[in-house]
Coordinates of C-alpha atoms and ligand atoms in Angstrom, one line a residue:
X150 CA 102.9 158.5 67.2
X151 CA 104.8 156.1 65.0
X152 CA 105.3 152.6 66.3
X153 CA 109.0 152.0 66.9
X154 CA 110.4 148.7 65.7
X155 CA 113.4 147.1 67.5
X156 CA 115.0 146.3 64.1
X157 CA 114.4 147.5 60.6
X158 CA 115.8 145.2 57.9
X159 CA 116.2 146.7 54.5
X160 CA 116.5 144.1 51.7
X161 CA 115.0 140.7 50.9
X162 CA 117.9 138.9 49.5
X163 CA 119.7 136.1 51.5
X164 CA 121.2 138.6 53.9
X165 CA 118.0 140.3 54.8
X166 CA 116.0 137.1 55.0
X167 CA 118.6 135.5 57.2
X168 CA 118.5 138.5 59.4
X169 CA 114.7 138.4 59.6
X170 CA 114.5 134.7 60.7
X171 CA 117.1 135.3 63.4
X172 CA 115.2 138.4 64.6
X173 CA 112.1 136.2 64.7
X174 CA 113.9 133.5 66.7
X175 CA 115.1 136.3 69.1
X176 CA 111.6 137.5 69.5
X177 CA 112.2 141.0 68.3
X178 CA 109.6 143.3 66.9
X179 CA 111.0 143.9 63.4
X180 CA 110.1 145.0 59.9
X181 CA 111.5 143.6 56.7
X182 CA 111.5 145.8 53.6
X183 CA 111.9 144.3 50.1
X184 CA 109.9 142.4 47.6
X185 CA 107.7 139.4 47.6
X186 CA 109.8 138.2 44.7
X187 CA 112.7 138.3 47.2
X188 CA 115.7 139.3 45.0
X189 CA 116.4 139.1 41.3
X190 CA 119.8 137.8 42.1
X191 CA 118.2 134.7 43.7
X192 CA 115.7 134.0 41.0
X193 CA 118.0 134.6 38.1
X194 CA 120.9 132.2 39.1
X195 CA 120.9 129.4 36.4
X196 CA 122.8 126.9 38.5
X197 CA 123.7 126.9 42.3
X198 CA 126.1 124.3 43.7
X199 CA 127.6 126.0 46.7
X200 CA 124.7 126.7 49.0
X201 CA 125.0 124.1 51.8
X202 CA 122.3 121.5 51.8
X203 CA 121.0 122.3 48.3
X204 CA 123.3 120.6 45.7
X205 CA 122.4 120.9 42.0
X206 CA 120.0 123.8 42.7
X207 CA 119.1 126.8 40.7
X208 CA 117.7 130.3 41.6
X209 CA 114.0 129.6 41.3
X210 CA 114.3 126.5 43.5
X211 CA 116.4 128.3 46.2
X212 CA 113.9 131.2 46.1
X213 CA 111.0 128.7 46.8
X214 CA 112.9 127.2 49.8
X215 CA 113.6 130.8 51.2
X216 CA 110.0 131.8 50.7
X217 CA 108.7 128.6 52.4
X218 CA 111.1 129.2 55.3
X219 CA 109.9 132.8 56.0
X220 CA 106.2 131.7 55.5
X221 CA 106.6 129.0 58.0
X222 CA 107.9 131.5 60.5
X223 CA 105.1 134.0 59.7
X224 CA 107.5 136.6 58.5
X225 CA 106.0 139.2 56.1
X226 CA 107.8 141.4 53.7
X227 CA 106.8 145.1 53.6
X228 CA 106.9 145.7 49.9
X229 CA 108.2 149.2 50.0
X230 CA 111.4 150.9 49.0
X231 CA 113.3 152.7 51.7
X232 CA 114.5 156.0 50.2
X233 CA 116.5 157.4 53.0
X234 CA 117.5 156.7 56.6
X235 CA 118.5 159.3 59.1
X236 CA 120.1 158.6 62.5
X237 CA 118.2 160.5 65.2
X238 CA 120.5 159.6 68.0
X239 CA 118.7 156.8 69.9
X240 CA 116.7 155.6 66.9
X241 CA 116.4 155.8 63.1
X242 CA 113.8 157.4 60.9
X243 CA 113.3 155.5 57.6
X244 CA 111.6 157.5 54.7
X245 CA 109.4 155.4 52.5
X246 CA 107.5 157.8 50.0
X247 CA 105.1 159.7 52.0
X248 CA 105.6 157.6 55.2
X249 CA 108.1 157.5 58.0
X250 CA 109.0 154.4 60.0
X251 CA 111.0 154.3 63.1
X252 CA 113.4 151.7 64.5
X253 CA 115.9 151.4 67.2
X254 CA 118.4 149.5 65.0
X255 CA 118.8 149.1 61.3
X256 CA 120.3 146.3 59.2
X257 CA 121.3 147.2 55.7
X258 CA 121.0 144.3 53.4
X259 CA 120.4 146.1 50.1
X260 CA 122.8 144.2 47.8
X261 CA 125.3 145.9 45.5
X262 CA 124.5 148.6 43.1
X263 CA 125.6 147.8 39.6
X264 CA 124.4 151.0 38.0
X265 CA 127.2 153.5 38.1
X266 CA 126.1 157.1 38.6
X267 CA 126.2 159.3 35.5
X268 CA 128.4 162.4 35.3
X269 CA 127.0 165.2 37.5
X270 CA 124.5 162.8 39.3
X271 CA 126.2 162.8 42.6
X272 CA 127.2 166.5 42.4
X273 CA 123.6 167.6 41.9
X274 CA 122.0 165.2 44.3
X275 CA 119.5 167.2 46.4
X276 CA 120.0 170.2 43.9
X277 CA 117.7 168.8 41.3
X278 CA 118.7 165.2 41.2
X279 CA 116.6 162.8 43.3
X280 CA 116.0 159.1 43.7
X281 CA 112.4 159.3 44.8
X282 CA 110.0 161.1 42.5
X283 CA 106.9 160.6 44.6
X284 CA 108.7 162.2 47.6
X285 CA 110.0 165.3 45.8
X286 CA 107.3 165.7 43.2
X287 CA 105.7 168.8 45.0
X288 CA 109.0 170.7 44.5
X289 CA 108.6 170.5 40.7
X290 CA 105.0 171.8 40.4
X291 CA 104.8 173.6 37.0
X292 CA 108.4 172.6 36.2
X293 CA 110.1 170.3 33.7
X294 CA 111.2 166.9 35.0
X295 CA 113.2 164.1 33.4
X296 CA 112.7 160.7 34.8
X297 CA 115.2 157.9 34.1
X298 CA 113.4 154.7 34.9
X299 CA 115.5 151.6 35.5
X300 CA 112.5 149.4 36.0
X301 CA 108.8 149.1 35.2
X302 CA 107.8 150.4 38.7
X303 CA 109.3 153.8 37.8
X304 CA 106.3 154.3 35.4
X305 CA 103.9 154.7 38.3
X306 CA 106.2 157.5 39.8
X307 CA 106.4 159.2 36.3
X308 CA 102.6 159.2 36.1
X309 CA 102.3 160.8 39.5
X310 CA 104.9 163.5 38.7
X311 CA 103.1 164.2 35.4
X312 CA 100.1 165.3 37.4
X313 CA 102.1 168.2 38.9
X314 CA 104.9 169.1 36.5
X315 CA 104.4 171.2 33.4
X316 CA 106.4 168.6 31.3
X317 CA 107.7 165.1 32.1
X318 CA 110.3 163.3 29.9
X319 CA 110.6 159.5 30.6
X320 CA 113.8 157.7 29.7
X321 CA 113.3 153.9 30.1
X322 CA 116.4 151.9 30.7
X323 CA 114.7 148.5 30.1
X324 CA 113.6 146.6 27.1
X325 CA 109.9 146.4 27.6
X326 CA 107.6 149.0 26.1
X327 CA 106.8 151.7 28.7
X328 CA 103.2 152.3 29.6
X329 CA 102.9 155.8 30.9
X330 CA 100.3 158.6 30.8
X331 CA 99.8 160.1 27.3
X332 CA 101.2 163.6 28.4
X333 CA 104.6 162.1 29.2
X334 CA 107.2 162.2 26.3
X335 CA 109.2 159.0 26.0
X336 CA 112.8 159.3 25.0
X337 CA 114.5 156.0 24.0
X338 CA 118.0 157.3 24.6
X339 CA 120.8 157.0 27.1
X340 CA 121.4 159.6 29.8
X341 CA 125.1 160.8 29.9
X342 CA 125.4 163.8 32.1
X343 CA 123.4 166.1 34.4
X344 CA 124.4 169.7 33.9
X345 CA 123.6 172.9 35.7
X346 CA 125.1 175.8 37.7
X347 CA 124.0 175.6 41.3
X348 CA 120.8 173.7 40.4
X349 CA 120.1 171.2 37.6
X350 CA 119.2 172.8 34.2
X351 CA 120.0 170.1 31.6
X352 CA 120.1 166.4 31.1
X353 CA 122.5 165.4 28.3
X354 CA 121.5 162.2 26.5
X355 CA 123.4 160.4 23.7
X356 CA 121.2 161.7 20.9
X357 CA 119.9 164.9 22.4
X358 CA 120.0 167.4 25.3
X359 CA 116.8 168.5 27.2
X360 CA 116.3 171.4 29.6
X361 CA 115.1 170.1 32.9
X362 CA 114.6 171.5 36.4
X363 CA 114.7 168.0 38.0
X364 CA 116.2 164.7 37.1
X365 CA 115.0 161.6 38.9
X366 CA 117.1 158.5 38.7
X367 CA 114.7 155.6 39.7
X368 CA 117.0 152.7 40.2
X369 CA 116.7 149.2 41.9
X370 CA 118.9 150.2 44.8
X371 CA 120.3 153.4 46.0
X372 CA 124.0 153.7 46.8
X373 CA 124.7 153.2 50.7
X374 CA 126.2 156.7 51.1
X375 CA 123.0 158.2 49.6
X376 CA 120.7 155.9 51.6
X377 CA 122.1 156.9 54.9
X378 CA 124.1 160.0 55.2
X379 CA 127.2 159.8 57.4
X380 CA 127.8 156.1 56.6
X381 CA 131.4 155.1 56.0
X382 CA 131.8 153.6 52.6
X383 CA 134.8 152.4 50.6
X384 CA 134.7 151.5 46.9
X385 CA 130.8 151.4 47.1
X386 CA 130.8 149.0 50.1
X387 CA 129.8 149.8 53.6
X388 CA 132.7 149.4 56.1
X389 CA 131.9 147.0 58.9
X390 CA 133.8 145.1 61.6
X391 CA 133.4 141.4 62.4
X392 CA 130.2 142.1 64.3
X393 CA 128.8 143.7 61.0
X394 CA 128.6 147.0 62.9
X395 CA 128.9 150.2 60.7
X396 CA 130.4 153.5 62.0
X397 CA 126.9 154.6 63.0
X398 CA 125.8 153.3 66.3
X399 CA 122.8 150.9 66.0
X400 CA 123.4 150.4 62.3
X401 CA 124.5 147.1 61.0
X402 CA 125.1 145.8 57.4
X403 CA 125.3 142.4 55.8
X404 CA 125.7 140.7 52.4
X405 CA 127.0 141.9 49.0
X406 CA 126.8 145.5 50.3
X407 CA 129.7 145.0 52.7
X408 CA 132.1 143.5 50.1
X409 CA 133.1 140.5 48.2
X410 CA 132.9 137.6 47.6
X411 CA 129.4 138.0 46.4
X412 CA 127.8 134.8 47.5
X413 CA 124.5 133.6 49.0
X414 CA 125.9 131.7 52.0
X415 CA 128.2 134.6 52.9
X416 CA 125.3 136.9 52.8
X417 CA 123.1 134.7 54.8
X418 CA 125.8 134.2 57.4
X419 CA 126.4 137.9 57.7
X420 CA 122.6 138.5 58.1
X421 CA 122.7 136.2 61.1
X422 CA 125.6 138.1 62.7
X423 CA 124.1 141.5 62.0
X424 CA 120.9 140.4 63.8
X425 CA 122.8 139.0 66.8
X426 CA 124.8 142.2 67.1
X427 CA 121.5 144.3 66.8
X428 CA 120.0 142.1 69.6
X429 CA 123.0 142.6 71.8
X430 CA 122.9 146.4 71.0
X431 CA 119.2 146.5 72.0
X432 CA 119.8 144.6 75.2
X433 CA 122.6 147.0 76.3
X434 CA 120.5 150.1 75.5
X435 CA 117.3 149.0 77.1
Ligands
FAD644 P1 120.6 140.8 47.1 O1 120.4 139.4 46.8 O2 121.0 141.7 46.0 O3 119.2 141.4 47.7 C1 119.1 142.7 48.1 C2 117.6 143.0 48.1 O4 117.4 144.3 48.6 C3 116.8 143.1 46.8 O5 115.6 142.3 47.0 C4 116.6 144.6 46.5 O6 115.4 144.8 45.8 C5 116.3 145.0 48.0 N1 116.6 146.4 48.2 C6 117.6 147.2 47.8 N2 117.5 148.5 48.1 C7 116.3 148.6 48.8 C8 115.7 149.6 49.5 N3 116.2 150.9 49.5 N4 114.4 149.4 50.1 C9 113.9 148.1 50.1 N5 114.5 147.0 49.5 C10 115.7 147.3 48.9 N6 126.0 133.3 44.6 C11 126.4 132.1 45.1 O7 126.7 131.9 46.2 N7 126.3 131.0 44.2 C12 125.8 131.1 43.0 O8 125.7 130.1 42.2 C13 125.4 132.4 42.5 N8 125.0 132.6 41.2 C14 124.6 133.9 40.8 C15 124.0 134.0 39.5 C16 123.6 135.2 39.1 C17 123.1 135.4 37.7 C18 123.8 136.4 39.9 C19 123.3 137.8 39.5 C20 124.4 136.2 41.2 C21 124.7 135.0 41.7 N9 125.3 134.8 42.9 C22 125.6 133.6 43.4 C23 125.4 135.9 43.8 C24 124.3 136.2 44.8 O9 123.1 136.3 44.1 C25 124.5 137.4 45.7 O10 125.7 137.3 46.4 C26 123.4 137.4 46.8 O11 122.1 137.5 46.2 C27 123.6 138.6 47.7 O12 122.6 138.7 48.7 P2 122.2 140.1 49.4 O13 121.1 139.6 50.3 O14 123.4 140.7 49.9 O15 121.6 141.0 48.2

């Protein structure tokens, strides 16, 4: 049987980190998903002047402070990407590639998605379009798959799919030279539209169109509505109240993902509120 966490925190930016230190202080059994590099939005900031206590700072400095803080509190980051979360009534099931985690409450702190979906992407989601190649690869045994990789990590997923599919096209959306298996065709092009009838049949790119049974869009973050079915979203942001509660019982959200202003200190503050609300939910539902 899976161990059931009190709180699963998704995202290692200021919102998720703040949620995690407060979960630790409250002595909860929690898991924090994200990256040991924390968040590119922390490390890339050239100058930070509005984070209380750290004047004249910059992203790499703030990142080190954040890292020290969680290390001091013995908080570890589970370096995995959560692909989907399902509410099971009294708990949540979190899908991470071939694993499932369980938690009584969830805090979504995934940041904002800047990559707009391409035409047809949302329409064909689950009908040939997917966000996790390793999860769905067995469906494409002997078939043609196009993989749009928004980061280097997508290469590993492409390699895995190429062991099962009859043909894999890899479309890198980043500048570095991709390093993928030799049986994968690399297309340096821009995807424009997913086409099909009831299921995906084509991926239209700027320069060419390819026949494909499956199209994987491997992005840094998944839109909240796709991450958790049933979640109320408006203009790409999760709708929350002042307690950072979403419309789904036991699910809370914090940081850029719930709306502007996009700022570190707001995200950190909301992470704190989300944890306190999760704690009071846990206490009430003991
Ligand atoms: P993020 O920092 O975006 O973190 C989200 C994390 O969740 C990421 O690590 C991501 O990889 C992870 N994640 C997403 N989906 C999943 C998943 N499915 N599974 C596991 N992990 C997942 N703000 C200021 O206040 N002052 C500034 O000076 C400032 N300068 C900035 C400069 C730049 C160049 C940029 C880009 C932003 C700047 N910001 C600044 C804004 C600030 O970076 C954001 O508001 C803040 O990082 C948001 O924090 P967050 O925790 O909500 O999300």
